[in-house]
Short mmCIF file of C-alpha atoms in Angstrom, two decimals:
data_model
loop_
_atom_site.label_atom_id
_atom_site.label_comp_id
_atom_site.label_asym_id
_atom_site.label_seq_id
_atom_site.Cartn_x
_atom_site.Cartn_y
_atom_site.Cartn_z
CA MET A 1 168.23 -163.71 -11.80
CA ILE A 2 167.42 -162.26 -15.25
CA LYS A 3 163.72 -162.42 -16.04
CA ASP A 4 161.90 -162.39 -19.39
CA GLU A 5 158.97 -159.96 -19.22
CA ASP A 6 157.13 -161.64 -22.11
CA THR A 7 156.66 -164.85 -20.12
CA ARG A 8 156.66 -163.46 -16.57
CA VAL A 9 153.69 -164.39 -14.40
CA LYS A 10 151.70 -161.25 -13.66
CA LEU A 11 149.40 -161.22 -10.67
CA THR A 12 146.18 -159.26 -10.41
CA SER A 13 146.87 -155.74 -9.14
CA ASP A 14 150.33 -156.27 -10.63
CA ASN A 15 151.60 -152.89 -9.47
CA GLU A 16 151.42 -154.13 -5.88
CA PHE A 17 152.23 -157.82 -6.24
CA TYR A 18 155.33 -159.18 -7.97
CA ILE A 19 156.65 -162.69 -8.39
CA ASN A 20 159.90 -163.86 -10.01
CA ALA A 21 158.39 -166.63 -12.12
CA ASN A 22 157.87 -167.43 -15.80
CA TYR A 23 155.46 -169.53 -17.82
CA ILE A 24 157.18 -172.43 -19.57
CA GLY A 25 155.31 -173.68 -22.61
CA VAL A 26 155.49 -176.60 -25.02
CA ASP A 27 153.63 -176.50 -28.35
CA ASP A 28 151.76 -173.35 -27.30
CA LYS A 29 150.53 -174.97 -24.08
CA VAL A 30 151.82 -173.79 -20.70
CA LEU A 31 152.86 -176.85 -18.68
CA TYR A 32 155.00 -175.27 -15.95
CA ILE A 33 155.69 -172.15 -14.02
CA ALA A 34 159.40 -171.88 -13.25
CA GLY A 35 160.33 -169.61 -10.40
CA GLN A 36 162.74 -168.52 -7.73
CA GLY A 37 162.41 -170.05 -4.28
CA PRO A 38 160.14 -167.77 -2.21
CA LEU A 39 161.85 -165.14 -0.07
CA ALA A 40 160.57 -163.75 3.23
CA ASN A 41 159.04 -160.73 1.51
CA THR A 42 157.50 -162.71 -1.39
CA ILE A 43 155.70 -165.53 0.44
CA TYR A 44 152.35 -163.76 0.22
CA ASP A 45 152.86 -163.01 -3.48
CA PHE A 46 153.86 -166.65 -4.02
CA TRP A 47 150.69 -168.08 -2.47
CA ARG A 48 148.56 -165.53 -4.29
CA MET A 49 150.07 -166.76 -7.56
CA ILE A 50 149.43 -170.41 -6.63
CA ILE A 51 145.76 -169.59 -6.05
CA GLU A 52 145.31 -167.38 -9.12
CA GLU A 53 147.10 -169.82 -11.46
CA ASP A 54 145.19 -172.82 -10.01
CA VAL A 55 148.39 -174.74 -9.31
CA LYS A 56 147.81 -178.17 -7.77
CA VAL A 57 151.43 -179.32 -7.39
CA ILE A 58 154.52 -177.38 -6.31
CA LEU A 59 157.85 -179.12 -6.94
CA MET A 60 160.63 -177.92 -4.64
CA LEU A 61 164.09 -179.01 -5.80
CA ALA A 62 166.18 -177.12 -3.24
CA ASN A 63 166.44 -177.08 0.53
CA VAL A 64 165.91 -174.03 2.70
CA ILE A 65 169.58 -174.29 3.76
CA GLU A 66 172.29 -175.72 1.49
CA LYS A 67 175.98 -175.68 2.39
CA ASN A 68 175.30 -173.24 5.24
CA SER A 69 173.64 -170.81 2.83
CA LYS A 70 169.94 -169.90 2.86
CA LYS A 71 168.38 -170.71 -0.50
CA CYS A 72 164.76 -169.79 0.18
CA GLU A 73 162.26 -169.37 3.00
CA GLN A 74 160.15 -172.12 4.47
CA TYR A 75 156.95 -170.91 2.85
CA TRP A 76 154.67 -173.60 4.29
CA PRO A 77 153.55 -173.98 7.92
CA ASN A 78 154.93 -176.70 10.15
CA LEU A 79 152.65 -179.68 10.61
CA GLY A 80 150.56 -179.29 13.76
CA ASP A 81 151.48 -175.68 14.52
CA LYS A 82 148.75 -173.14 15.13
CA GLY A 83 148.65 -169.37 14.83
CA GLY A 84 151.43 -166.95 14.03
CA ALA A 85 152.30 -165.06 10.87
CA THR A 86 155.95 -165.88 10.15
CA PRO A 87 157.49 -168.62 8.00
CA ASP A 88 158.53 -170.53 11.13
CA ASP A 89 155.20 -170.94 12.93
CA SER A 90 151.64 -171.13 11.79
CA ASN A 91 149.13 -173.77 11.00
CA PRO A 92 146.99 -172.19 9.79
CA ARG A 93 148.97 -169.02 9.05
CA GLU A 94 147.19 -165.85 7.94
CA GLN A 95 149.13 -163.68 5.50
CA ARG A 96 146.95 -160.63 5.02
CA ASP A 97 143.92 -162.24 3.31
CA ILE A 98 145.41 -165.70 2.61
CA ILE A 99 145.18 -168.73 4.92
CA VAL A 100 147.75 -171.55 4.57
CA SER A 101 147.39 -174.82 6.52
CA ASN A 102 149.61 -177.93 6.54
CA VAL A 103 147.29 -180.93 6.92
CA ASN A 104 149.61 -183.86 6.19
CA GLU A 105 153.22 -184.82 5.45
CA ASP A 106 154.50 -188.09 3.98
CA LEU A 107 158.23 -188.89 3.76
CA ILE A 108 159.26 -191.26 0.98
CA LYS A 109 162.64 -193.03 1.23
CA ASN A 110 163.98 -190.27 3.49
CA GLU A 111 164.43 -188.07 0.40
CA ILE A 112 161.02 -186.93 -0.84
CA TYR A 113 158.34 -185.11 1.14
CA ASP A 114 154.74 -184.93 -0.04
CA ARG A 115 153.13 -182.12 1.95
CA THR A 116 149.38 -181.62 1.68
CA ILE A 117 148.52 -177.93 2.00
CA LYS A 118 145.18 -176.17 2.22
CA VAL A 119 145.30 -172.62 0.92
CA GLY A 120 142.73 -169.99 0.09
CA PHE A 121 141.69 -166.39 0.49
CA SER A 122 140.15 -165.64 3.86
CA GLY A 123 136.42 -166.39 3.75
CA ALA A 124 136.66 -168.30 0.46
CA GLU A 125 136.81 -172.02 -0.25
CA GLU A 126 140.24 -173.54 0.35
CA LYS A 127 142.02 -175.65 -2.26
CA ILE A 128 144.39 -178.58 -1.82
CA VAL A 129 147.96 -178.11 -3.06
CA HIS A 130 150.76 -180.67 -2.79
CA ILE A 131 154.35 -179.58 -2.16
CA VAL A 132 156.65 -182.33 -3.45
CA HIS A 133 160.02 -181.58 -1.88
CA PHE A 134 163.01 -183.46 -3.33
CA THR A 135 165.70 -182.95 -0.70
CA THR A 136 168.79 -184.61 -2.22
CA TRP A 137 169.46 -182.77 -5.49
CA PRO A 138 172.69 -180.73 -5.09
CA ASP A 139 172.92 -177.27 -6.63
CA PHE A 140 174.86 -177.37 -9.95
CA GLY A 141 174.84 -181.17 -9.67
CA VAL A 142 172.59 -184.15 -10.35
CA PRO A 143 170.60 -186.47 -8.07
CA ASN A 144 170.17 -190.22 -7.93
CA LEU A 145 168.56 -191.31 -11.18
CA SER A 146 166.13 -193.80 -9.67
CA THR A 147 164.96 -191.37 -6.98
CA PHE A 148 164.49 -188.61 -9.54
CA SER A 149 162.31 -190.97 -11.57
CA GLU A 150 160.11 -191.47 -8.51
CA VAL A 151 159.77 -187.71 -8.16
CA VAL A 152 158.63 -187.41 -11.78
CA TYR A 153 156.02 -190.13 -11.26
CA LEU A 154 154.81 -188.66 -7.97
CA VAL A 155 154.40 -185.14 -9.34
CA ASN A 156 152.34 -186.36 -12.28
CA ASN A 157 150.24 -188.76 -10.22
CA LEU A 158 149.33 -185.92 -7.85
CA ASN A 159 148.57 -183.52 -10.70
CA THR A 160 145.30 -185.25 -11.56
CA THR A 161 143.76 -182.19 -13.24
CA LYS A 162 146.80 -181.62 -15.50
CA SER A 163 147.21 -178.11 -14.10
CA LYS A 164 150.38 -176.07 -14.47
CA ILE A 165 153.15 -177.41 -12.21
CA TYR A 166 155.07 -174.81 -10.24
CA VAL A 167 158.76 -175.82 -10.21
CA HIS A 168 161.47 -174.08 -8.21
CA CYS A 169 164.95 -174.65 -6.85
CA SER A 170 166.79 -171.66 -5.40
CA ALA A 171 167.19 -169.38 -8.43
CA GLY A 172 164.67 -171.31 -10.53
CA VAL A 173 167.09 -172.27 -13.29
CA GLY A 174 169.45 -175.31 -13.35
CA ARG A 175 167.53 -177.95 -11.41
CA THR A 176 164.20 -176.46 -12.45
CA GLY A 177 165.10 -176.45 -16.14
CA THR A 178 166.35 -180.03 -16.00
CA PHE A 179 163.03 -181.25 -14.60
CA CYS A 180 160.99 -179.30 -17.16
CA LEU A 181 162.99 -180.75 -20.04
CA VAL A 182 162.73 -184.34 -18.77
CA ASP A 183 159.06 -184.17 -17.84
CA SER A 184 157.93 -182.51 -21.07
CA ILE A 185 159.74 -185.11 -23.20
CA LEU A 186 158.18 -187.93 -21.16
CA LYS A 187 154.73 -186.43 -21.69
CA ASP A 188 155.39 -186.61 -25.44
CA TYR A 189 156.45 -190.24 -25.09
CA GLN A 190 153.25 -191.09 -23.20
CA ASN A 191 151.29 -189.47 -26.04
CA GLY A 192 152.92 -191.76 -28.61
CA VAL A 193 155.64 -189.43 -29.90
CA ASP A 194 158.88 -191.13 -30.95
CA ILE A 195 161.75 -189.96 -28.74
CA ASP A 196 165.39 -189.76 -29.81
CA ALA A 197 168.39 -187.51 -29.21
CA GLU A 198 167.27 -185.10 -31.93
CA LYS A 199 163.82 -184.79 -30.35
CA ILE A 200 165.36 -184.00 -26.97
CA MET A 201 167.54 -181.32 -28.57
CA GLU A 202 164.56 -179.84 -30.39
CA ARG A 203 162.62 -179.67 -27.13
CA ALA A 204 165.51 -177.97 -25.39
CA VAL A 205 165.35 -175.33 -28.11
CA SER A 206 161.54 -175.02 -27.99
CA LEU A 207 161.70 -174.54 -24.22
CA LYS A 208 164.28 -171.82 -24.96
CA VAL A 209 166.55 -172.99 -22.19
CA CYS A 210 170.18 -171.92 -22.08
CA LEU A 211 172.31 -175.05 -22.54
CA VAL A 212 175.66 -174.18 -21.06
CA PHE A 213 178.22 -176.45 -22.62
CA GLN A 214 180.55 -175.75 -25.47
CA GLN A 215 179.23 -177.74 -28.42
CA LEU A 216 175.74 -176.26 -27.97
CA ILE A 217 176.48 -172.71 -26.94
CA LEU A 218 178.20 -172.17 -30.31
CA THR A 219 175.08 -173.12 -32.29
CA LEU A 220 172.08 -172.22 -30.14
CA LYS A 221 171.22 -168.52 -30.08
CA LEU A 222 168.16 -168.60 -27.91
CA GLN A 223 165.62 -166.06 -26.81
CA LYS A 224 164.94 -167.38 -23.36
CA GLN A 225 161.70 -167.99 -21.51
CA ARG A 226 163.78 -168.07 -18.36
CA PHE A 227 167.48 -167.31 -18.59
CA GLY A 228 169.99 -170.08 -17.87
CA MET A 229 167.55 -172.90 -17.25
CA ILE A 230 170.12 -175.70 -17.54
CA GLN A 231 173.38 -174.59 -16.00
CA THR A 232 175.88 -177.41 -16.53
CA GLN A 233 176.80 -180.09 -19.04
CA GLU A 234 176.27 -182.64 -16.28
CA GLN A 235 172.67 -181.51 -15.84
CA TYR A 236 171.94 -181.86 -19.55
CA HIS A 237 173.50 -185.34 -19.65
CA PHE A 238 171.44 -186.23 -16.58
CA ALA A 239 168.27 -185.06 -18.33
CA TYR A 240 169.06 -187.31 -21.29
CA SER A 241 169.84 -190.29 -19.00
CA SER A 242 166.65 -189.73 -17.00
CA ILE A 243 164.50 -189.80 -20.12
CA ALA A 244 166.13 -193.04 -21.28
CA HIS A 245 165.81 -194.60 -17.81
CA ILE A 246 162.12 -193.80 -17.36
CA ILE A 247 161.22 -194.90 -20.89
CA GLU A 248 163.07 -198.18 -20.29
CA GLN A 249 161.14 -198.69 -17.06
CA ASN A 250 157.87 -198.25 -18.94
CA VAL A 251 158.90 -200.65 -21.70
CA ASN A 252 159.88 -203.32 -19.17
CA LYS A 253 156.66 -203.11 -17.14
#
């Protein structure tokens, strides 16, 4: 994955700790951190970033295994496990000076997990972080529109402090970029901004995502916050449909 150093998240003691993640901003305000799914050798760096950036909600849009291929590590402990220091055991799990505990899991419609995690540096106060895991979004594809809408609502309802949302799939591009585009436009709508096709296109440009379909790639020459954030024409069309669907739901309430 190609990274943009200007927007890359830099941890304290950055020479030692490295994370493949970028700030994603709208109107000079950082709303998201988009990143790669944690790997075995980056789990500690990942949790350090979550603590340092005061992230309250992690949105996971990939599965650990997809089509017999490993997409990322299980970076949270199993519910009820105790001890250990590997991704497969541990509750709590000590990773050098960080403690991670899984205190609750809710499964919504057999597709969405809401995992309640306690995490903190050893000897310091722990913080609560929610991992919202959407399990049915295929790589390079699109999910069920209604279920995706529920994910958007859940993430924002859990993010009560309006902190940066950490969003990842496997590479941290296609599915991640689609969510960031949809969610940022919906935040504008909730703030009274008129939304139309032109506004969605303008936001895609302001997010500096790479829109990979022919009629756009000819006209958009983008410096990217995170390269390739929307990978297919289908994903962009899905983003547009999701925005329309969720706005319609709000109007009809």
